[in-house]
Tab-separated table of C-alpha atoms and ligand atoms in Angstrom:
chain	number	residue	atom	x	y	z
A	1	MET	CA	4.073	20.765	-26.203
A	2	LYS	CA	3.688	23.598	-23.304
A	3	SER	CA	6.109	22.990	-20.472
A	4	ARG	CA	5.893	24.200	-17.079
A	5	LYS	CA	8.533	24.436	-14.491
A	6	ILE	CA	7.380	23.089	-10.943
A	7	THR	CA	9.314	22.828	-7.656
A	8	THR	CA	8.844	20.224	-5.312
A	9	ASP	CA	10.669	18.958	-2.391
A	10	VAL	CA	9.882	15.222	-3.215
A	11	LEU	CA	9.116	13.985	-6.963
A	12	ILE	CA	7.045	10.654	-7.158
A	13	ILE	CA	7.405	9.184	-10.626
A	14	GLY	CA	4.286	6.925	-10.961
A	15	GLY	CA	1.299	7.268	-8.981
A	16	GLY	CA	0.466	3.407	-8.449
A	17	THR	CA	-0.017	1.563	-5.141
A	18	ALA	CA	3.465	2.285	-4.021
A	19	GLY	CA	3.620	6.100	-5.374
A	20	CYS	CA	0.386	7.135	-3.826
A	21	PHE	CA	1.080	5.736	-0.478
A	22	ALA	CA	4.549	7.355	-0.419
A	23	GLY	CA	2.614	10.492	-1.224
A	24	ILE	CA	0.246	10.090	1.420
A	25	THR	CA	2.954	9.509	4.021
A	26	LEU	CA	5.022	12.007	3.124
A	27	GLY	CA	2.101	14.626	2.180
A	28	SER	CA	1.013	14.297	5.973
A	29	LYS	CA	4.264	16.077	7.072
A	30	LYS	CA	3.079	19.711	6.380
A	31	GLU	CA	6.718	21.045	5.992
A	32	ILE	CA	7.183	18.550	2.841
A	33	ASN	CA	5.885	19.389	-0.801
A	34	VAL	CA	5.221	16.266	-2.610
A	35	LEU	CA	4.435	16.132	-6.333
A	36	ILE	CA	3.364	12.763	-8.316
A	37	VAL	CA	3.599	12.377	-11.833
A	38	GLU	CA	1.419	9.656	-13.523
A	39	LYS	CA	1.352	8.867	-16.998
A	40	ALA	CA	-2.257	7.460	-17.028
A	41	ASN	CA	-5.301	8.560	-15.186
A	42	ILE	CA	-4.082	8.314	-11.555
A	43	LYS	CA	-7.671	7.061	-10.013
A	44	ARG	CA	-7.506	3.848	-12.270
A	45	SER	CA	-3.600	3.247	-13.107
A	46	GLY	CA	-1.335	0.678	-12.401
A	47	CYS	CA	-1.951	-2.798	-10.983
A	48	LEU	CA	-4.607	-1.965	-8.509
A	49	ALA	CA	-6.780	-0.230	-11.373
A	50	ALA	CA	-9.783	-2.623	-11.457
A	51	GLY	CA	-9.547	-3.323	-7.617
A	52	VAL	CA	-8.652	-6.343	-5.559
A	53	ASN	CA	-10.599	-8.518	-3.196
A	54	ALA	CA	-7.863	-8.908	-0.513
A	55	ILE	CA	-4.638	-7.540	0.983
A	56	ASN	CA	-2.059	-9.987	0.205
A	57	ALA	CA	0.465	-8.558	3.069
A	58	TYR	CA	-0.935	-8.522	6.330
A	59	ILE	CA	0.144	-10.148	9.720
A	60	THR	CA	-2.654	-12.382	10.923
A	61	LYS	CA	-3.482	-13.274	14.494
A	62	GLY	CA	-0.595	-15.618	15.604
A	63	ARG	CA	1.917	-14.850	13.099
A	64	VAL	CA	4.740	-12.248	13.525
A	65	PRO	CA	6.637	-9.961	11.042
A	66	GLN	CA	9.480	-12.516	10.658
A	67	ASP	CA	6.938	-15.195	9.276
A	68	TYR	CA	6.294	-12.923	6.332
A	69	VAL	CA	10.087	-12.216	5.854
A	70	ASP	CA	10.542	-16.029	5.825
A	71	TYR	CA	7.782	-16.469	3.339
A	72	CYS	CA	9.134	-13.575	0.805
A	73	LYS	CA	12.577	-15.184	1.388
A	74	LYS	CA	11.543	-18.487	0.345
A	75	ASP	CA	9.373	-17.059	-2.408
A	76	ALA	CA	12.317	-15.143	-4.020
A	77	ASP	CA	14.845	-18.179	-3.475
A	78	GLY	CA	16.471	-16.060	-0.924
A	79	ILE	CA	17.282	-13.021	-2.938
A	80	VAL	CA	15.939	-10.392	-0.543
A	81	ARG	CA	17.171	-7.782	2.128
A	82	GLU	CA	16.292	-9.500	5.011
A	83	ASP	CA	16.479	-6.336	7.211
A	84	LEU	CA	14.513	-4.189	4.899
A	85	LEU	CA	11.908	-6.664	4.574
A	86	LEU	CA	11.648	-6.912	8.180
A	87	SER	CA	11.220	-3.009	8.768
A	88	MET	CA	8.542	-3.231	5.942
A	89	SER	CA	6.761	-6.324	7.677
A	90	GLU	CA	6.628	-4.486	10.995
A	91	ARG	CA	4.750	-1.553	9.324
A	92	LEU	CA	2.179	-3.760	7.235
A	93	ASN	CA	-0.710	-3.675	9.728
A	94	HIS	CA	-0.273	0.019	10.241
A	95	VAL	CA	-0.623	0.554	6.458
A	96	THR	CA	-3.974	-1.617	6.595
A	97	LYS	CA	-5.169	0.507	9.243
A	98	VAL	CA	-4.398	3.805	7.244
A	99	MET	CA	-6.251	2.357	4.435
A	100	GLU	CA	-9.117	1.228	6.467
A	101	ASP	CA	-9.265	4.986	8.142
A	102	LEU	CA	-9.230	6.361	4.479
A	103	GLY	CA	-12.271	4.269	3.577
A	104	LEU	CA	-11.215	1.024	2.340
A	105	VAL	CA	-13.941	-1.780	3.562
A	106	ILE	CA	-12.219	-4.697	5.257
A	107	LEU	CA	-14.334	-7.599	6.067
A	108	LYS	CA	-14.666	-8.607	9.454
A	109	ASP	CA	-16.187	-11.564	11.387
A	110	GLU	CA	-18.845	-11.460	14.186
A	111	ASN	CA	-15.991	-10.675	16.615
A	112	GLY	CA	-14.950	-7.764	14.790
A	113	ASP	CA	-11.807	-9.204	13.403
A	114	TYR	CA	-10.519	-9.150	9.897
A	115	VAL	CA	-11.432	-12.139	7.639
A	116	THR	CA	-8.813	-13.809	6.711
A	117	ARG	CA	-7.826	-15.976	3.648
A	118	GLY	CA	-4.717	-17.954	4.379
A	119	ASN	CA	-1.809	-17.115	6.580
A	120	ARG	CA	-1.068	-13.525	5.322
A	121	ASN	CA	-4.193	-12.163	3.508
A	122	ILE	CA	-7.237	-10.410	4.683
A	123	LYS	CA	-10.474	-9.969	2.632
A	124	ILE	CA	-11.376	-6.417	1.380
A	125	ASN	CA	-14.009	-4.926	-0.822
A	126	GLY	CA	-11.429	-3.313	-2.865
A	127	GLU	CA	-12.992	-2.187	-6.285
A	128	ASN	CA	-12.348	1.577	-5.103
A	129	ILE	CA	-8.776	1.028	-3.288
A	130	LYS	CA	-7.076	2.964	-6.200
A	131	PRO	CA	-9.395	5.962	-6.075
A	132	ILE	CA	-9.091	5.870	-2.410
A	133	LEU	CA	-5.460	5.863	-2.702
A	134	ALA	CA	-5.159	8.677	-5.317
A	135	ASP	CA	-7.774	10.887	-3.008
A	136	GLY	CA	-5.788	10.431	-0.267
A	137	PRO	CA	-4.689	13.499	1.827
A	138	CYS	CA	-1.337	14.220	0.258
A	139	GLY	CA	-2.008	17.280	-1.824
A	140	LEU	CA	-1.863	15.726	-5.427
A	141	GLN	CA	-1.382	18.151	-8.246
B	1	FAD	C1	-3.461	-9.258	-11.551
B	1	FAD	C2	-3.185	-8.718	-10.215
B	1	FAD	C3	-3.734	-9.162	-9.331
B	1	FAD	C4	-3.346	-8.684	-7.835
B	1	FAD	N1	-4.052	-8.907	-6.764
B	1	FAD	C5	-3.710	-8.493	-5.549
B	1	FAD	C6	-4.462	-8.857	-4.455
B	1	FAD	O1	-5.692	-8.990	-4.482
B	1	FAD	N2	-3.986	-8.211	-3.278
B	1	FAD	C7	-2.702	-7.500	-2.930
B	1	FAD	O2	-2.313	-6.912	-2.055
B	1	FAD	N3	-1.946	-7.131	-4.175
B	1	FAD	C8	-2.614	-7.908	-5.306
B	1	FAD	N4	-1.525	-7.575	-6.750
B	1	FAD	C9	-0.507	-7.006	-6.489
B	1	FAD	C10	-0.605	-5.347	-6.273
B	1	FAD	O3	-1.456	-4.770	-6.814
B	1	FAD	C11	1.037	-4.636	-6.576
B	1	FAD	O4	1.930	-5.404	-5.978
B	1	FAD	C12	0.827	-3.436	-6.375
B	1	FAD	O5	-0.207	-2.717	-7.000
B	1	FAD	C13	2.041	-2.716	-7.379
B	1	FAD	O6	2.139	-1.377	-6.995
B	1	FAD	P1	3.356	-0.522	-7.813
B	1	FAD	O7	2.948	0.759	-7.009
B	1	FAD	O8	4.833	-1.122	-7.402
B	1	FAD	O9	2.938	-0.499	-9.260
B	1	FAD	P2	1.641	0.137	-9.936
B	1	FAD	O10	0.668	0.156	-9.243
B	1	FAD	O11	1.745	-0.885	-11.077
B	1	FAD	O12	1.941	1.417	-10.179
B	1	FAD	C14	3.182	1.823	-11.120
B	1	FAD	C15	2.389	3.356	-11.808
B	1	FAD	O13	3.288	4.193	-12.412
B	1	FAD	C16	2.860	4.542	-13.651
B	1	FAD	N5	3.931	4.863	-14.590
B	1	FAD	C17	4.794	3.823	-15.582
B	1	FAD	N6	5.682	4.310	-15.945
B	1	FAD	C18	5.642	5.738	-15.705
B	1	FAD	C19	6.543	6.832	-16.340
B	1	FAD	N7	7.197	6.842	-17.405
B	1	FAD	N8	5.791	8.057	-15.988
B	1	FAD	C20	4.708	8.482	-15.062
B	1	FAD	N9	4.139	7.366	-14.663
B	1	FAD	C21	4.456	6.093	-14.910
B	1	FAD	C22	1.933	3.750	-14.090
B	1	FAD	O14	0.774	4.042	-15.003
B	1	FAD	C23	1.156	3.130	-12.588
B	1	FAD	O15	0.204	3.929	-12.160
B	1	FAD	C24	-2.153	-7.878	-7.679
B	1	FAD	C25	-1.376	-7.828	-8.861
B	1	FAD	C26	-1.598	-7.808	-10.218
B	1	FAD	C27	-1.075	-7.520	-11.449
């Protein structure tokens, strides 16, 4: 087996949903080199490989980030870091906007609002969500 020495500022192991988005976020900072290593084909690897039809973490109209924290806390029987969850929840809708800007199709109603499914879900045409993430502007190697 041939080995190759690569130098990088940040090494992300696993190019799934989280790894790719971390790469997109960090890769947007020009001064940081990011390397994602993925054991499979990054365009169809991980949980989102075949696509999904909803984003299950969105703060819908009339809801606030703390509602999402409360939901997760209940779902995980209280075993959560609430401060971290709140920070994450406050960024959920921004992440969705980034994904839409990258080309993810999010369904909208006649008023131009996202079509919701329940309290924290919005409908998407997500067959290509993983290739969109993998092709994100993060300088994948
Ligand atoms: C059946 C199903 C349906 C879902 N539906 C939805 C939905 O409709 N809406 C929604 O918002 N969420 C949905 N989810 C949840 C969502 O898909 C996951 O929470 C999310 O994709 C997890 O991202 P992740 O990066 O943590 O893991 P993954 O996306 O699984 O990424 C892990 C990556 O690491 C790689 N890897 C593992 N080991 C190594 C190694 N040793 N070296 C290199 N690479 C490695 C894997 O190949 C993979 O690409 C669903 C999940 C499942 C399983």
